[in-house]
């Protein structure tokens, strides 16, 4: 198995005895292929964004979209972000990719504003190294200026880990970006450090309840209690709360009963290609009747 093969490979140390299981060579090969592919992906324009609607539970309106990156590799196959984002973080390519995402999401957001959906929020995921880049404020400033997307409609999603890695630096970065008008969500909330004291220290706007808690919230008492607690916590701290990964009507009922204001998930819509978003926004307004 892969574990013992790794063990043997480690024992062999720097020597020339190598023993890899089939699995490991496969993995290593896959990794190398992806890494090489990533190098050219930007210039070959192989990335695109999909957008997942975020709904307000009170009126049912779509209030925002989360931009999610997609990569169609040279062989035409889609590669999941969970596979290539960590790799891009290791190789540093995430900075160029993240910059492209930011610019593309803001450009698209501006186009939808111009099409009449002028309050639509755009949520963009920031990788840890992006958030800790000293020139992030300049980059953001430039992107907002260039695209004309209003800062107060942009919401950056970061994880707890990013905040905790270097709290002083993170707080400083948050302050600078918030001064520009940008909002912040804590993505996958509850799965990281969960040091609640820090919620007070950082100026945040929104907690995103991780979908691992949402999944079983109505069947598993503990998950239900965690979801409930995050919602109360957010409310008491004056933060918005959004549940991600909502797939069923019973999850929705549970969330509604606990007072969760915002939702996102397959129950409403998968991430959509840009070409389908105007249609979605139009019919979501029609479904609610005149505003
Ligand atoms: P995330 O930011 O927590 O995004 C939510 C993920 O859950 C997305 O997966 C989305 O497609 C998926 N999802 C949404 N609704 C449901 C649902 O009802 N059920 C289930 N099972 N899944 C649902 P995706 O697009 O594969 O992205 C995975 C992760 O990759 C993201 O998690 C985020 O951490 C990262 N990622 C995606 N796009 C970007 C990006 O542009 N930049 C960075 N740095 N990371 C990104
Ligand atoms: Mg996210
Ligand atoms: Mg905001
Ligand atoms: Mg998440």
JSON list of N, CA and C and ligand atoms in Angstrom, two decimals, residues 66 68 125 157 187 208 244, ligand 2:
[
{"chain": "A", "resi": 66, "resn": "UNK", "atom": "N", "xyz": [-21.07, 33.78, -5.70]},
{"chain": "A", "resi": 66, "resn": "UNK", "atom": "CA", "xyz": [-19.70, 33.42, -5.37]},
{"chain": "A", "resi": 66, "resn": "UNK", "atom": "C", "xyz": [-19.00, 32.96, -6.64]},
{"chain": "A", "resi": 68, "resn": "UNK", "atom": "N", "xyz": [-16.35, 30.98, -8.60]},
{"chain": "A", "resi": 68, "resn": "UNK", "atom": "CA", "xyz": [-15.60, 29.74, -8.36]},
{"chain": "A", "resi": 68, "resn": "UNK", "atom": "C", "xyz": [-14.83, 29.38, -9.62]},
{"chain": "A", "resi": 125, "resn": "UNK", "atom": "N", "xyz": [-13.01, 34.10, -3.58]},
{"chain": "A", "resi": 125, "resn": "UNK", "atom": "CA", "xyz": [-12.14, 33.37, -2.64]},
{"chain": "A", "resi": 125, "resn": "UNK", "atom": "C", "xyz": [-10.71, 33.86, -2.74]},
{"chain": "A", "resi": 157, "resn": "UNK", "atom": "N", "xyz": [-13.51, 36.16, 0.51]},
{"chain": "A", "resi": 157, "resn": "UNK", "atom": "CA", "xyz": [-13.66, 35.01, 1.40]},
{"chain": "A", "resi": 157, "resn": "UNK", "atom": "C", "xyz": [-12.28, 34.51, 1.81]},
{"chain": "A", "resi": 187, "resn": "UNK", "atom": "N", "xyz": [-14.73, 31.82, 5.37]},
{"chain": "A", "resi": 187, "resn": "UNK", "atom": "CA", "xyz": [-15.19, 30.64, 4.65]},
{"chain": "A", "resi": 187, "resn": "UNK", "atom": "C", "xyz": [-14.95, 29.39, 5.52]},
{"chain": "A", "resi": 208, "resn": "UNK", "atom": "N", "xyz": [-19.40, 31.97, 7.05]},
{"chain": "A", "resi": 208, "resn": "UNK", "atom": "CA", "xyz": [-19.98, 30.98, 6.16]},
{"chain": "A", "resi": 208, "resn": "UNK", "atom": "C", "xyz": [-19.93, 29.62, 6.84]},
{"chain": "A", "resi": 244, "resn": "UNK", "atom": "N", "xyz": [-23.53, 27.27, 3.59]},
{"chain": "A", "resi": 244, "resn": "UNK", "atom": "CA", "xyz": [-23.15, 26.79, 2.27]},
{"chain": "A", "resi": 244, "resn": "UNK", "atom": "C", "xyz": [-23.45, 25.30, 2.14]},
{"chain": "B", "resi": 2, "resn": "LIG", "atom": "MG1", "xyz": [-15.79, 30.18, -0.76]}
]
